[in-house]
CSV table of C-alpha atoms and ligand atoms in Angstrom, one decimal:
chain,number,residue,atom,x,y,z
A,278,UNK,CA,0.2,0.1,-0.1
A,279,UNK,CA,1.0,3.5,-0.8
A,280,UNK,CA,2.3,5.6,1.9
A,281,UNK,CA,0.3,9.0,2.5
A,282,UNK,CA,2.0,10.4,5.7
A,283,UNK,CA,5.9,10.2,6.5
A,284,UNK,CA,6.8,11.2,9.9
A,285,UNK,CA,10.4,11.7,10.8
A,286,UNK,CA,11.7,13.2,14.1
A,287,UNK,CA,8.9,15.4,14.9
A,288,UNK,CA,8.9,17.3,18.1
A,289,UNK,CA,6.3,19.7,19.3
A,290,UNK,CA,6.9,21.8,22.5
A,291,UNK,CA,4.7,24.2,23.6
A,292,UNK,CA,6.3,27.3,25.6
A,293,UNK,CA,4.3,28.4,28.5
A,294,UNK,CA,6.5,31.4,30.4
A,295,UNK,CA,9.8,29.8,31.0
A,296,UNK,CA,8.9,26.4,30.8
A,297,UNK,CA,8.8,24.2,28.0
A,298,UNK,CA,6.2,21.5,27.4
A,299,UNK,CA,7.6,18.8,25.2
A,300,UNK,CA,4.7,17.1,23.7
A,301,UNK,CA,5.7,15.0,21.1
A,302,UNK,CA,9.1,13.7,21.1
A,303,UNK,CA,10.9,12.5,18.1
A,304,UNK,CA,8.0,10.7,16.4
A,305,UNK,CA,8.8,8.5,13.4
A,306,UNK,CA,5.7,7.4,11.7
A,307,UNK,CA,4.6,6.1,8.3
A,308,UNK,CA,0.8,6.1,7.6
A,309,UNK,CA,-0.6,4.2,4.5
A,310,UNK,CA,-3.5,4.4,2.3
A,311,UNK,CA,-6.6,2.6,2.7
A,312,UNK,CA,-5.7,2.1,6.1
A,313,UNK,CA,-7.9,2.6,9.0
A,314,UNK,CA,-5.1,4.0,11.6
A,315,UNK,CA,-6.3,4.8,15.0
A,316,UNK,CA,-4.1,6.8,17.6
A,317,UNK,CA,-4.6,5.7,21.0
A,318,UNK,CA,-3.1,6.9,24.5
A,319,UNK,CA,-4.1,8.4,27.6
A,320,UNK,CA,-5.5,11.8,28.1
A,321,UNK,CA,-2.6,14.1,27.6
A,322,UNK,CA,-0.5,11.9,25.6
A,323,UNK,CA,-0.4,14.1,22.7
A,324,UNK,CA,-2.8,12.2,20.6
A,325,UNK,CA,-4.5,15.6,19.3
A,326,UNK,CA,-1.3,17.3,19.0
A,327,UNK,CA,0.1,14.7,16.6
A,328,UNK,CA,-3.2,14.6,14.7
A,329,UNK,CA,-2.9,18.3,14.1
A,330,UNK,CA,0.7,18.4,13.3
A,331,UNK,CA,0.1,15.7,10.4
A,332,UNK,CA,-3.3,17.1,9.2
A,333,UNK,CA,-1.8,20.8,8.4
A,334,UNK,CA,-3.5,22.1,11.5
A,335,UNK,CA,-0.5,22.8,13.5
A,336,UNK,CA,3.4,23.3,13.1
A,337,UNK,CA,5.9,20.9,14.4
A,338,UNK,CA,8.6,22.4,16.6
A,339,UNK,CA,11.4,19.8,14.8
A,340,UNK,CA,11.2,17.3,12.3
A,341,UNK,CA,9.6,16.8,9.0
A,342,UNK,CA,6.0,15.6,8.1
A,343,UNK,CA,5.0,14.8,4.4
A,344,UNK,CA,1.3,14.4,3.8
A,345,UNK,CA,0.2,13.3,0.3
A,346,UNK,CA,3.9,13.3,-0.9
A,347,UNK,CA,4.3,17.2,0.2
A,348,UNK,CA,6.3,18.0,2.9
A,349,UNK,CA,4.2,20.8,4.8
A,350,UNK,CA,6.2,21.5,8.1
A,351,UNK,CA,6.9,24.7,6.8
A,352,UNK,CA,4.0,25.5,4.4
A,353,UNK,CA,2.2,28.7,4.4
A,354,UNK,CA,-1.2,29.1,5.8
A,355,UNK,CA,-2.7,29.5,2.5
A,356,UNK,CA,-1.6,26.6,1.1
A,357,UNK,CA,-2.5,24.7,4.5
A,358,UNK,CA,-5.9,25.9,3.6
A,359,UNK,CA,-5.9,24.9,0.4
A,360,UNK,CA,-4.8,21.2,1.5
A,361,UNK,CA,-7.8,21.3,3.9
A,362,UNK,CA,-10.3,22.1,1.8
A,363,UNK,CA,-9.3,20.0,-1.4
A,364,UNK,CA,-7.3,17.0,-0.2
A,365,UNK,CA,-8.1,16.1,3.5
A,366,UNK,CA,-10.9,16.6,6.0
A,367,UNK,CA,-11.4,16.7,9.6
A,368,UNK,CA,-14.1,15.8,12.0
A,369,UNK,CA,-14.3,16.6,15.7
A,370,UNK,CA,-15.6,15.4,18.9
A,371,UNK,CA,-17.2,19.3,19.0
A,372,UNK,CA,-19.2,19.1,15.9
A,373,UNK,CA,-18.9,22.8,14.5
A,374,UNK,CA,-21.5,22.9,12.1
A,375,UNK,CA,-22.6,26.3,11.1
A,376,UNK,CA,-25.5,26.9,13.1
A,377,UNK,CA,-27.3,29.8,10.6
A,378,UNK,CA,-27.2,27.3,7.9
A,379,UNK,CA,-29.4,24.1,7.2
A,380,UNK,CA,-27.9,20.4,7.1
A,381,UNK,CA,-28.0,20.8,3.6
A,382,UNK,CA,-26.4,23.9,3.2
A,383,UNK,CA,-23.8,23.2,5.7
A,384,UNK,CA,-22.7,20.6,3.0
A,385,UNK,CA,-22.9,22.4,0.0
A,386,UNK,CA,-21.5,25.3,1.4
A,387,UNK,CA,-18.1,23.6,2.1
A,388,UNK,CA,-18.6,21.9,-1.7
A,389,UNK,CA,-19.0,25.5,-3.2
A,390,UNK,CA,-15.7,26.5,-1.5
A,391,UNK,CA,-13.3,24.4,-3.1
A,392,UNK,CA,-15.7,23.5,-6.4
A,393,UNK,CA,-17.1,25.9,-8.8
A,394,UNK,CA,-19.3,23.4,-10.4
A,395,UNK,CA,-22.3,23.7,-8.2
A,396,UNK,CA,-24.3,21.1,-10.2
A,397,UNK,CA,-21.8,18.5,-9.4
A,398,UNK,CA,-21.9,19.7,-5.8
A,399,UNK,CA,-25.7,19.6,-5.4
A,400,UNK,CA,-25.5,16.1,-6.9
A,401,UNK,CA,-23.0,14.9,-4.6
A,402,UNK,CA,-24.7,16.4,-1.6
A,403,UNK,CA,-27.7,14.5,-2.4
A,404,UNK,CA,-26.0,11.0,-2.9
A,405,UNK,CA,-24.4,12.0,1.0
A,406,UNK,CA,-27.7,12.9,2.3
A,407,UNK,CA,-29.1,9.6,1.3
A,408,UNK,CA,-26.0,7.6,2.4
A,409,UNK,CA,-26.0,9.3,5.6
A,410,UNK,CA,-29.4,8.8,6.2
A,411,UNK,CA,-30.0,12.5,6.8
A,412,UNK,CA,-32.0,13.2,4.0
A,413,UNK,CA,-35.2,13.7,5.7
A,414,UNK,CA,-33.6,16.4,7.9
A,415,UNK,CA,-31.9,18.4,5.0
A,416,UNK,CA,-33.7,21.6,5.6
A,417,UNK,CA,-33.5,21.6,9.3
A,418,UNK,CA,-31.2,23.5,11.5
A,419,UNK,CA,-28.3,21.8,13.6
A,420,UNK,CA,-30.0,23.2,16.6
A,421,UNK,CA,-33.1,20.9,15.7
A,422,UNK,CA,-31.3,17.3,15.2
A,423,UNK,CA,-29.7,15.1,17.8
A,424,UNK,CA,-25.8,14.8,18.4
A,425,UNK,CA,-25.6,11.6,16.3
A,426,UNK,CA,-27.2,13.4,13.4
A,427,UNK,CA,-25.3,16.3,13.6
A,428,UNK,CA,-22.1,14.0,13.6
A,429,UNK,CA,-23.4,12.5,10.4
A,430,UNK,CA,-24.1,15.8,8.9
A,431,UNK,CA,-20.4,16.5,9.7
A,432,UNK,CA,-19.1,13.5,8.1
A,433,UNK,CA,-21.2,14.4,4.9
A,434,UNK,CA,-19.5,17.6,5.0
A,435,UNK,CA,-16.2,16.0,5.4
A,436,UNK,CA,-16.8,13.8,2.4
A,437,UNK,CA,-18.3,16.3,-0.2
A,438,UNK,CA,-14.9,17.0,-1.7
A,439,UNK,CA,-13.9,13.1,-1.8
A,440,UNK,CA,-11.0,14.0,0.5
A,441,UNK,CA,-7.8,11.4,0.2
A,442,UNK,CA,-7.6,11.2,4.1
A,443,UNK,CA,-10.0,12.0,6.7
A,444,UNK,CA,-8.9,12.7,10.1
A,445,UNK,CA,-11.3,12.3,13.1
A,446,UNK,CA,-10.3,13.5,16.6
A,447,UNK,CA,-12.7,11.5,19.2
A,448,UNK,CA,-15.5,11.7,16.7
A,449,UNK,CA,-17.5,9.5,18.8
A,450,UNK,CA,-16.5,11.1,22.0
A,451,UNK,CA,-19.6,13.2,22.6
A,452,UNK,CA,-22.1,10.5,21.4
A,453,UNK,CA,-23.7,7.7,23.4
A,454,UNK,CA,-23.2,4.0,22.7
A,455,UNK,CA,-25.8,3.2,20.0
A,456,UNK,CA,-25.5,6.8,18.1
A,457,UNK,CA,-21.6,6.5,18.5
A,458,UNK,CA,-21.7,3.0,16.9
A,459,UNK,CA,-23.8,4.0,13.9
A,460,UNK,CA,-21.1,6.8,13.2
A,461,UNK,CA,-18.4,4.1,13.6
A,462,UNK,CA,-20.2,2.1,11.1
A,463,UNK,CA,-20.4,4.6,8.5
A,464,UNK,CA,-16.6,5.2,9.0
A,465,UNK,CA,-16.1,1.4,8.7
A,466,UNK,CA,-18.0,1.2,5.6
A,467,UNK,CA,-16.2,4.0,4.1
A,468,UNK,CA,-12.9,2.5,4.8
A,469,UNK,CA,-13.9,-1.1,3.1
A,470,UNK,CA,-14.4,1.0,0.2
A,471,UNK,CA,-11.0,2.5,0.3
A,472,UNK,CA,-11.3,5.8,2.3
A,473,UNK,CA,-8.0,6.3,4.3
A,474,UNK,CA,-8.9,7.2,7.8
A,475,UNK,CA,-6.5,8.4,10.6
A,476,UNK,CA,-8.7,8.6,14.2
A,477,UNK,CA,-7.5,9.4,17.6
A,478,UNK,CA,-9.8,8.1,20.2
A,479,UNK,CA,-9.4,6.4,23.5
A,480,UNK,CA,-12.6,4.3,23.3
A,481,UNK,CA,-12.2,0.9,22.9
A,482,UNK,CA,-15.3,0.3,20.5
A,483,UNK,CA,-14.2,2.9,18.1
A,484,UNK,CA,-10.5,1.5,18.5
A,485,UNK,CA,-11.7,-1.8,17.3
A,486,UNK,CA,-12.6,-0.7,14.0
A,487,UNK,CA,-9.3,0.0,13.4
A,488,UNK,CA,-7.1,-2.2,10.9
A,489,UNK,CA,-3.6,-0.6,12.6
A,490,UNK,CA,-3.1,0.6,16.1
A,491,UNK,CA,-0.6,3.2,17.2
A,492,UNK,CA,-0.4,3.8,20.7
A,493,UNK,CA,1.3,7.0,21.9
A,494,UNK,CA,2.5,7.4,25.5
A,495,UNK,CA,3.9,10.4,26.9
A,496,UNK,CA,4.6,11.8,23.2
A,497,UNK,CA,6.6,9.0,21.7
A,498,UNK,CA,5.2,5.9,19.8
A,499,UNK,CA,5.3,3.1,22.2
A,500,UNK,CA,3.3,0.6,20.2
A,501,UNK,CA,2.2,-0.4,16.8
A,502,UNK,CA,-0.5,-3.2,16.3
A,503,UNK,CA,-1.7,-4.7,12.8
A,504,UNK,CA,-5.1,-5.9,13.3
A,505,UNK,CA,-6.4,-6.6,9.8
A,506,UNK,CA,-9.9,-5.6,8.4
A,507,UNK,CA,-12.7,-5.0,11.0
A,508,UNK,CA,-15.3,-7.9,11.0
A,509,UNK,CA,-18.5,-7.4,13.1
A,510,UNK,CA,-18.2,-10.8,14.0
A,511,UNK,CA,-15.0,-10.9,15.8
A,512,UNK,CA,-15.4,-7.4,17.5
A,513,UNK,CA,-15.0,-8.9,21.0
A,514,UNK,CA,-12.2,-10.6,20.5
A,515,UNK,CA,-10.7,-7.7,18.6
A,516,UNK,CA,-11.3,-5.4,21.9
A,517,UNK,CA,-10.2,-8.1,23.7
A,518,UNK,CA,-6.6,-8.0,21.7
A,519,UNK,CA,-6.6,-4.4,21.8
A,520,UNK,CA,-7.2,-4.0,25.8
A,521,UNK,CA,-4.6,-6.7,26.2
A,522,UNK,CA,-2.1,-4.5,24.1
A,523,UNK,CA,-2.7,-1.3,25.7
A,524,UNK,CA,-2.6,-2.7,29.0
A,525,UNK,CA,0.6,-4.1,28.4
A,526,UNK,CA,1.7,-0.3,27.2
A,527,UNK,CA,0.6,0.6,30.8
A,528,UNK,CA,-3.0,1.8,30.1
B,46,ADP,N1,-2.1,24.8,22.0
B,46,ADP,C1,-1.3,24.2,23.1
B,46,ADP,N2,-1.1,25.3,24.2
B,46,ADP,C2,-0.2,24.7,24.9
B,46,ADP,N3,-0.4,23.3,25.2
B,46,ADP,C3,-0.8,22.8,24.7
B,46,ADP,C4,-1.7,23.0,23.4
B,46,ADP,N4,-2.3,22.0,22.7
B,46,ADP,C5,-1.9,20.9,23.4
B,46,ADP,N5,-1.5,21.3,24.7
B,46,ADP,C6,-0.6,20.2,25.6
B,46,ADP,O1,-0.1,19.3,25.0
B,46,ADP,C7,-0.3,18.1,25.8
B,46,ADP,C8,-0.8,17.1,25.2
B,46,ADP,O2,-2.3,17.3,24.7
B,46,ADP,P1,-3.2,16.8,23.6
B,46,ADP,O3,-2.3,16.4,22.4
B,46,ADP,O4,-4.3,17.3,23.4
B,46,ADP,O5,-3.4,15.4,24.3
B,46,ADP,P2,-4.4,14.3,23.8
B,46,ADP,O6,-5.1,14.5,22.7
B,46,ADP,O7,-3.5,12.9,23.9
B,46,ADP,O8,-5.4,14.4,25.2
B,46,ADP,C9,-0.9,18.6,26.8
B,46,ADP,O9,-0.3,18.8,28.2
B,46,ADP,C10,-1.8,19.7,26.8
B,46,ADP,O10,-2.0,20.9,27.7
B,47,MG,MG1,-7.3,14.8,22.5
């Protein structure tokens, strides 16, 4: 499989007054196309910082990051914005829909920003509304729908530009287990169709969807587990395997 992310010697420090908080310490990591890569680690281990550094949302303090064949550690903000609207997408725990726009408008708006062909965007929006089971609420506003529905809208929005990678930062973190499972089913299905996904989580059920699990501890990679494709039938044994693995890393 093709490599889509190459990280070498990545360090990230936050300077607070006279002290330097070294959050990422010499990370070396390759992430591959079509994988469902999950980054796990306890709270504060640097998962979000790593995700943002490889996803053009933040800059490394040292080291290099290549995303889709392009070095991104020194790119201008304008170029980072271009990459984020054309090549990749993010979904977050806090869903961040635009509250003055309807469900449908939230999706098309994002599409229009990078694709001038409105007809094409509208057609793809309709497909995504069907696919994510939100067609019946297309004219509602975010405040009128549930959290699970909002996250499905966010996924539709993330897909409107057919991103090469979807980055997720605890996308099920604010959902209850059944609406969370529905969101995970969607991500799993997309991945089965070849969508590359890189997701941060500290939830075992979410992690069990991974084809590969990377464990972060104190800003260093402290484990890398290959899991193969998710299969609902062996979800329990996957969860057990992951639990044993992270426990052995000091979870
Ligand atoms: N923008 C920031 N400014 C200062 N410190 C930060 C910033 N972002 C993260 N940190 C610090 O980096 C550490 C790791 O944070 P984070 O990557 O969010 O961890 P995780 O996602 O694994 O919970 C924490 O100590 C956090 O306080
Ligand atoms: Mg985080």
